[in-house]
CSV table of C-alpha atoms and ligand atoms in Angstrom, one decimal:
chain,number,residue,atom,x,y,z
A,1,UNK,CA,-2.0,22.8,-0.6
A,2,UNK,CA,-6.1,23.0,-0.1
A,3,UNK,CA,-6.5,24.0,-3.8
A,4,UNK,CA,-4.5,20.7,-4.5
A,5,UNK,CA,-6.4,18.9,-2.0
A,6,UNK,CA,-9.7,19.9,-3.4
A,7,UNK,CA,-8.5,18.9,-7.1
A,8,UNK,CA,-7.8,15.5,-5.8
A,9,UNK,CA,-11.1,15.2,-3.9
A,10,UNK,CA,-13.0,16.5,-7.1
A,11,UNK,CA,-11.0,14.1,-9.5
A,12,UNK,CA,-12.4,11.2,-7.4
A,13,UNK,CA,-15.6,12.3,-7.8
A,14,UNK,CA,-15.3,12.9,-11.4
A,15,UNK,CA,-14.0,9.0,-11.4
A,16,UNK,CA,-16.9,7.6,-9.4
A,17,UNK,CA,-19.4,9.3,-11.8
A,18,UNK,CA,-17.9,7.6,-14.7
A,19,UNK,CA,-18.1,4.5,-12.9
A,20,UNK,CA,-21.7,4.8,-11.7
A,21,UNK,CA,-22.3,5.4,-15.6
A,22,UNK,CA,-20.7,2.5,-16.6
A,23,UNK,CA,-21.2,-0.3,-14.2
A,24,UNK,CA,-22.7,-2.8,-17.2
A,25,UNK,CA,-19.4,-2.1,-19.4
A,26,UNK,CA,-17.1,-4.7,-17.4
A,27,UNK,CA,-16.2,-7.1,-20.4
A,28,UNK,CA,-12.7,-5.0,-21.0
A,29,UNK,CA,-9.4,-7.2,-21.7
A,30,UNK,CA,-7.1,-5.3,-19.3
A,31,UNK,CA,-4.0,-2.7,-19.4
A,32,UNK,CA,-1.7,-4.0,-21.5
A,33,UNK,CA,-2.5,-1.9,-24.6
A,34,UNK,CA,-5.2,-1.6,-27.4
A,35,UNK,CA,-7.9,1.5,-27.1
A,36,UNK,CA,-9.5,0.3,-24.4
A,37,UNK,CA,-9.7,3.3,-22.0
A,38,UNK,CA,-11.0,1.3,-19.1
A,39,UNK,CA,-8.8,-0.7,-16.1
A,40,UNK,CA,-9.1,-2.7,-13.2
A,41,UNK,CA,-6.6,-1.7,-10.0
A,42,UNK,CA,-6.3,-3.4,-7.0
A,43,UNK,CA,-5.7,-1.0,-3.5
A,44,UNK,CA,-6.1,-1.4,-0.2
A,45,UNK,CA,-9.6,-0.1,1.3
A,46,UNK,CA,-8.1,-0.1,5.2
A,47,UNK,CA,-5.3,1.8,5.4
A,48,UNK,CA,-5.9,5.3,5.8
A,49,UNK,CA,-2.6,7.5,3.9
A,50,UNK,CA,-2.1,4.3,1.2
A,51,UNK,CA,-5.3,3.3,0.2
A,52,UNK,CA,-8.8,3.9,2.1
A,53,UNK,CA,-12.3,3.4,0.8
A,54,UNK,CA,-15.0,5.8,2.1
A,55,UNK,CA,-18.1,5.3,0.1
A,56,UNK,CA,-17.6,5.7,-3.5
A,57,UNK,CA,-14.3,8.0,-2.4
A,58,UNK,CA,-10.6,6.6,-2.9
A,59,UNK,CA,-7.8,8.2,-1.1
A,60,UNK,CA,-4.2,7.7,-0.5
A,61,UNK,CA,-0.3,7.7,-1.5
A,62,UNK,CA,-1.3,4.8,-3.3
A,63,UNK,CA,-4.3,6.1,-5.2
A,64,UNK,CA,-2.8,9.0,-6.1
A,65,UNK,CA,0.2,7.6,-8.0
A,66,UNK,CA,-2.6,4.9,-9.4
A,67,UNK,CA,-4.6,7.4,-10.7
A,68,UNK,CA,-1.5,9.1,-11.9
A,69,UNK,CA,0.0,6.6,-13.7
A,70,UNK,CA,-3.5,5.4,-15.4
A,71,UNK,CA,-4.1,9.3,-16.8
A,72,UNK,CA,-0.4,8.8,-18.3
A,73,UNK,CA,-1.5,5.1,-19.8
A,74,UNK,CA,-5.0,6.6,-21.3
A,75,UNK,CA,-7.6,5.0,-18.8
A,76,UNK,CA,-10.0,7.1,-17.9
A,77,UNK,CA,-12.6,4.6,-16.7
A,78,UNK,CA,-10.8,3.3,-13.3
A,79,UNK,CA,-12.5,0.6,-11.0
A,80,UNK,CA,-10.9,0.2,-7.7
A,81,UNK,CA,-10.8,-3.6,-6.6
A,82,UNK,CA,-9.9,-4.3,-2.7
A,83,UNK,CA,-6.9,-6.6,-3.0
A,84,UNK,CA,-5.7,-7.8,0.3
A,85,UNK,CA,-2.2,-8.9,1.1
A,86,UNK,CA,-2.8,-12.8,0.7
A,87,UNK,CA,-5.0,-12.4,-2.7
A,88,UNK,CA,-2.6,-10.2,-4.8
A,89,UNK,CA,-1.0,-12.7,-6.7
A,90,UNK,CA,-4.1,-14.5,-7.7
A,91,UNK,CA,-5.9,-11.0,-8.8
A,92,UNK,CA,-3.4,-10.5,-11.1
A,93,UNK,CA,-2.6,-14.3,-12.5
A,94,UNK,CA,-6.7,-14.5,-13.0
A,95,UNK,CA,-6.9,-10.7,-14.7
A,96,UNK,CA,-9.0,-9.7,-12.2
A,97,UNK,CA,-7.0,-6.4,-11.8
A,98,UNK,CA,-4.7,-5.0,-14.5
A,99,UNK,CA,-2.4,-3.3,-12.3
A,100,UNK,CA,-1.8,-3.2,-8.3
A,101,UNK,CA,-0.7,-0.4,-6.5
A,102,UNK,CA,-1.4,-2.1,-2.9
A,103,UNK,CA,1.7,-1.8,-0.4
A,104,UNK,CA,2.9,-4.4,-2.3
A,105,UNK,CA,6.7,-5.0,-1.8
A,106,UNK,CA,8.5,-6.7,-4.6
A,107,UNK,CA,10.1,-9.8,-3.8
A,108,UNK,CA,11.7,-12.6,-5.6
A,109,UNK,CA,9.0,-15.0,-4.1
A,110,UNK,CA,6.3,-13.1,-5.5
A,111,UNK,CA,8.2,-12.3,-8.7
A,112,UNK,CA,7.5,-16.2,-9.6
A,113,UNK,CA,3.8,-15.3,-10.0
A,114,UNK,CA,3.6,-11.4,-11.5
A,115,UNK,CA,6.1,-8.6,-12.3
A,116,UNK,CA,6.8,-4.9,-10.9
A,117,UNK,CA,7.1,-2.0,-12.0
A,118,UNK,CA,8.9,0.3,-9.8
A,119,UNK,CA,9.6,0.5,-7.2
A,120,UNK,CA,8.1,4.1,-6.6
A,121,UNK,CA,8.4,4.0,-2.8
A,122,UNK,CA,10.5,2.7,-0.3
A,123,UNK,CA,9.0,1.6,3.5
A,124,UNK,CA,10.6,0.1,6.6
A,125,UNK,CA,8.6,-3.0,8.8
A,126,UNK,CA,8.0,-1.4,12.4
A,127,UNK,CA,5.4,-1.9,15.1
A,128,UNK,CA,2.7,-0.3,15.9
A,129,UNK,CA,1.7,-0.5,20.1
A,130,UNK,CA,0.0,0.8,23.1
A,131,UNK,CA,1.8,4.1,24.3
A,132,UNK,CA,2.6,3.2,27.6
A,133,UNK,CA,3.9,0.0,26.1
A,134,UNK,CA,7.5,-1.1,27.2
A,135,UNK,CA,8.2,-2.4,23.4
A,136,UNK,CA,11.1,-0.9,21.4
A,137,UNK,CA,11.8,-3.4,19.3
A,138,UNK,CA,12.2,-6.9,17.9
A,139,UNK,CA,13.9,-8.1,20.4
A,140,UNK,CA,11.0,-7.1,23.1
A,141,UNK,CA,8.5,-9.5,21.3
A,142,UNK,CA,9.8,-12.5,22.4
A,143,UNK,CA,6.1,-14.4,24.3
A,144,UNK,CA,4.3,-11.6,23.0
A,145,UNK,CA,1.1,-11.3,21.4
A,146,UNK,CA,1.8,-10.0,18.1
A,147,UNK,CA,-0.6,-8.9,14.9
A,148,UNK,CA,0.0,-9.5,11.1
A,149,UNK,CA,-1.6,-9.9,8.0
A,150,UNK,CA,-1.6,-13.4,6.0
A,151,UNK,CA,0.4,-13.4,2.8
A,152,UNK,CA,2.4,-10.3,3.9
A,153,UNK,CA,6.3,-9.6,4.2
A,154,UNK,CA,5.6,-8.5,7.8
A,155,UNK,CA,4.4,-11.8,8.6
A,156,UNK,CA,7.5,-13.7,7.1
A,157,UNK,CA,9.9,-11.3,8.4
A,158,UNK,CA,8.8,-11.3,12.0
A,159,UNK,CA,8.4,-15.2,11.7
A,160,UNK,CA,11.7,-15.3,10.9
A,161,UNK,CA,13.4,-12.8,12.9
A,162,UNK,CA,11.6,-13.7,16.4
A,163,UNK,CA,10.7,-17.3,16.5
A,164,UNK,CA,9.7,-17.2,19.9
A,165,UNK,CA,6.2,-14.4,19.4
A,166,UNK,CA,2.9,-15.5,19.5
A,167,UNK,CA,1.7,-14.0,16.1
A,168,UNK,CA,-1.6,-13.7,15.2
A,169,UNK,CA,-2.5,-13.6,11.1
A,170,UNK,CA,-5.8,-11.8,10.5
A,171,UNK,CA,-6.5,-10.3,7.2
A,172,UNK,CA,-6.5,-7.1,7.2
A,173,UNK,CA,-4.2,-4.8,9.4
A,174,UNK,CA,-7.0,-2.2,10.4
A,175,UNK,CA,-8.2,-5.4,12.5
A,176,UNK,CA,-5.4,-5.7,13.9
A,177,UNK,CA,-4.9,-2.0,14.9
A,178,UNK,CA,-8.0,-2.5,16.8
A,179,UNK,CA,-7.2,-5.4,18.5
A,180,UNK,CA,-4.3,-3.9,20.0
A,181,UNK,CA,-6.2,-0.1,20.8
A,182,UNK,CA,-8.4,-2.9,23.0
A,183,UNK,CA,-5.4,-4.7,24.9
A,184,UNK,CA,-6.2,-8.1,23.2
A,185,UNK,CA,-2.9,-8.1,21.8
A,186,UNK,CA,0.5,-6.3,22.4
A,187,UNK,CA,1.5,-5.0,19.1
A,188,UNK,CA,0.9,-4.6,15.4
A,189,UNK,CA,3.7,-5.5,12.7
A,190,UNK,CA,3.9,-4.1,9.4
A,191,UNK,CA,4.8,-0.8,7.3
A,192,UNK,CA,5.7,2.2,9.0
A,193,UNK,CA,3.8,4.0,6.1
A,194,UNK,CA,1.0,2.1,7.0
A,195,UNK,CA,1.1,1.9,11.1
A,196,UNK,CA,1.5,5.8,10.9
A,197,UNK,CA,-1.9,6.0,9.1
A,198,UNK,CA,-3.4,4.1,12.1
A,199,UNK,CA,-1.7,5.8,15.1
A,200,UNK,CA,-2.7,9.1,13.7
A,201,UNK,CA,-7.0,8.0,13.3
A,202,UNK,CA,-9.1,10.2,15.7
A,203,UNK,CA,-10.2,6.9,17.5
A,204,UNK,CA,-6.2,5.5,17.9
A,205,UNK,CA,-4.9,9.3,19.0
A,206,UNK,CA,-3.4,8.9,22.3
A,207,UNK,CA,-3.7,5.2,22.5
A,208,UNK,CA,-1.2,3.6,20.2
A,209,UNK,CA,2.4,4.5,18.5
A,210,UNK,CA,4.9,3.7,16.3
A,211,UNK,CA,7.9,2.2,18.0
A,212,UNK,CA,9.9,4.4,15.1
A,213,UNK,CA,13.1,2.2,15.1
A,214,UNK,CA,11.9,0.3,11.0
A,215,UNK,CA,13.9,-3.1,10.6
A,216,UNK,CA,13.6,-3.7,6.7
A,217,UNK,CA,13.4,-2.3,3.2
A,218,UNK,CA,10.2,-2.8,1.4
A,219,UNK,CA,9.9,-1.4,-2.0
A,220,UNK,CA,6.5,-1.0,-3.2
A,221,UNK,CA,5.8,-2.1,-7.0
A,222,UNK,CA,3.4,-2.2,-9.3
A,223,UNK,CA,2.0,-5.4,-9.4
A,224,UNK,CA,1.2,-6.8,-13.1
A,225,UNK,CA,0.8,-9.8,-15.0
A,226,UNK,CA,4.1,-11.9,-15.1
A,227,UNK,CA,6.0,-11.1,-18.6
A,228,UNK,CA,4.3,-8.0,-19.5
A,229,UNK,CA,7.0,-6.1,-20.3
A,230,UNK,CA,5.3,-3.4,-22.4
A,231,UNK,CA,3.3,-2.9,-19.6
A,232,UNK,CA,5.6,-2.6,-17.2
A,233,UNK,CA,8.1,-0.3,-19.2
A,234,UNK,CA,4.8,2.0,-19.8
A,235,UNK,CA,4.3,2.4,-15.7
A,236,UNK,CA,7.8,2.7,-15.3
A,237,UNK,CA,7.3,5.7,-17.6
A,238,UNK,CA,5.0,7.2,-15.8
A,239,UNK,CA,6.3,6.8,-13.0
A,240,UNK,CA,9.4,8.7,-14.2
A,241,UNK,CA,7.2,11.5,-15.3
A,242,UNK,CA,5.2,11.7,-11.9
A,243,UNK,CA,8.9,12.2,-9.9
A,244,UNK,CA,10.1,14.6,-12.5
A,245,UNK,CA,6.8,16.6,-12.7
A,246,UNK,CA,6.7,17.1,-8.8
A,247,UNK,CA,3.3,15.1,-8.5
A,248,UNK,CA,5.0,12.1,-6.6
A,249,UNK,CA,6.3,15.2,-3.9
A,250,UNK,CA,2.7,16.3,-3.3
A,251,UNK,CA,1.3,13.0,-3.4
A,252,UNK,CA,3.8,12.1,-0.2
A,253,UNK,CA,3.1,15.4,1.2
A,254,UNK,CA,-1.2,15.1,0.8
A,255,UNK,CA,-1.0,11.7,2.0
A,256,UNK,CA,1.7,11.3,4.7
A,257,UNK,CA,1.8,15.1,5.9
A,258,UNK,CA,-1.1,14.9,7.7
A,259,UNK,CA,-0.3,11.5,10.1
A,260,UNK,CA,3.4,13.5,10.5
A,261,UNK,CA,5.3,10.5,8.9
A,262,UNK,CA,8.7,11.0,7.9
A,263,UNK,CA,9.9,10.2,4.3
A,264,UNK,CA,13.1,8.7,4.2
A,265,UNK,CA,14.6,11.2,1.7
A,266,UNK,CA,18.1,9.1,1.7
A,267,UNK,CA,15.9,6.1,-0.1
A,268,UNK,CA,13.2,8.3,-1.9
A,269,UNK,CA,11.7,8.2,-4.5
A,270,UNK,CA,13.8,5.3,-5.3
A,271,UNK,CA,15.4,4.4,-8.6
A,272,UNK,CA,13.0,1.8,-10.9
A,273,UNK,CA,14.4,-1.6,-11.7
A,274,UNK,CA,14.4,-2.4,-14.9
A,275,UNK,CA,11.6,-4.6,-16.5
A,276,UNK,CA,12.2,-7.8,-17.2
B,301,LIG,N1,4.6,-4.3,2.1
B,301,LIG,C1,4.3,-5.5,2.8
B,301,LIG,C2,3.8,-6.6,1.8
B,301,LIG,O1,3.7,-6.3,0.7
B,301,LIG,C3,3.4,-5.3,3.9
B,301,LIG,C4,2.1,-4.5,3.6
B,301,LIG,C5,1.0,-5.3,3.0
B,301,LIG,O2,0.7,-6.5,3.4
B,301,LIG,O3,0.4,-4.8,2.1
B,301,LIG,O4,3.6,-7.7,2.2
């Protein structure tokens, strides 16, 4: 485990070198194919166990499997772009990121504007709160004051499913988090993969949990430009190979092991859908 964990810290480094030495080199035309060995892939930057930014160093669940499936597609020249939830569509309609590997649930909404590979994880909606908080639930929200993230499934879902809360949209969910460690709101909703990240953070330790009790399926794709099927079938590819070569296992361990979330081994690593 720490020899892998060093080979993943010096494989970032490696990245961010090649990076630094070519920061003019930005006229490239994408992922889809052709020798180009450089590629554009939106993350989070904010949520620590998916995707997290820490000066020129990338970690994650998320990053791992993006840096995993770029190797397998010949990039070696990755830039990391932050794509919050609202902006993922556009990023990939306007080619500002070839690929996203972002919490990104697939949906058939969002299918109207891009396609997915994948899925190569499957999350649950929870909610993240105070730990003397009396919440268990969806059905304790009702008049509370309650976080999400604009342009997000949590946001929809919970609009949906408890009319009656006072939600709050910010844009990123690490706001959030904080907002609720300082009592100005009563609870966080989103991904248990990503509330775990947040309730295990030395400055959240002791002060907020997950409720633990997850109230929908989201399956994370690979966000992409709408119709590339090449594409897709490529990721999907990797993908396969990443599961089969036990890299997807030690990217779940790295990643989620240390916050003590629980994989869901009944639903992962999920089947792909076909590309279409
Ligand atoms: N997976 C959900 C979504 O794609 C919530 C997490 C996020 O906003 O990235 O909307």
């Amino acid at each position: 485990m720490i020899t892998r964990r060093i080979g993943a810290a010096a494989t970032t480094l490696v990245l961010a070198a090649g990076l630094a030495a070519c920061g003019s080199d930005d006229g490239d035309s994408g992922g889809g194919g052709g020798d180009d060995s450089s590629i554009k892939i939106g993350i989070k930057f904010d949520q620590p166990g998916l995707g997290l930014k820490e000066g020129n160093t990338y970690t994650g669940f998320d990053v791992d499997v993006a840096n995993y499936v770029a190797k397998e597609l010949g990039k070696t020249d990755i830039q990391f772009v932050q794509a919050p939830s609202k902006q993922r569509e556009d990023l990939i309609a306007t080619g500002q990121v070839d690929l996203i590997f972002a919490t990104y649930s697939i949906t058939d909404e969002r299918k109207e504007k891009v396609s997915f590979a994948g899925p190569y994880f499957i999350a649950g909606q929870d909610l993240l709160v105070a730990t003397d908080a009396k919440i268990t639930g969806p059905k304790d929200l009702d008049g509370k004051k309650l976080c999400s993230v604009t342009g997000s499934t949590s946001a929809d879902n919970v609009k949906e499913e408890v009319p009656g809360v006072n939600l709050q949209e910010f844009d990123t969910y690490s706001k959030c988090a904080e907002a609720v460690s300082k009592g100005q709101l009563d609870a966080l909703t989103t991904d248990d993969t990503i509330l775990a990240g947040y309730a295990a953070q030395e400055q959240y330790k002791g002060k907020l949990k997950v409720v633990g009790a997850p109230f929908s399926e989201e399956r994370y794709g690979v966000g992409l430009k709408k119709g590339d099927t090449a594409l897709c079938e490529d990721v999907n590819a990797a993908l396969t190979k990443m599961v089969e070569d036990g890299s997807w296992d030690k990217a779940v361990e790295d990643n989620f092991g240390p916050a003590g979330f629980k994989v869901d081994s009944k639903t992962n690593p999920p089947k792909l859908d076909a590309c279409s």
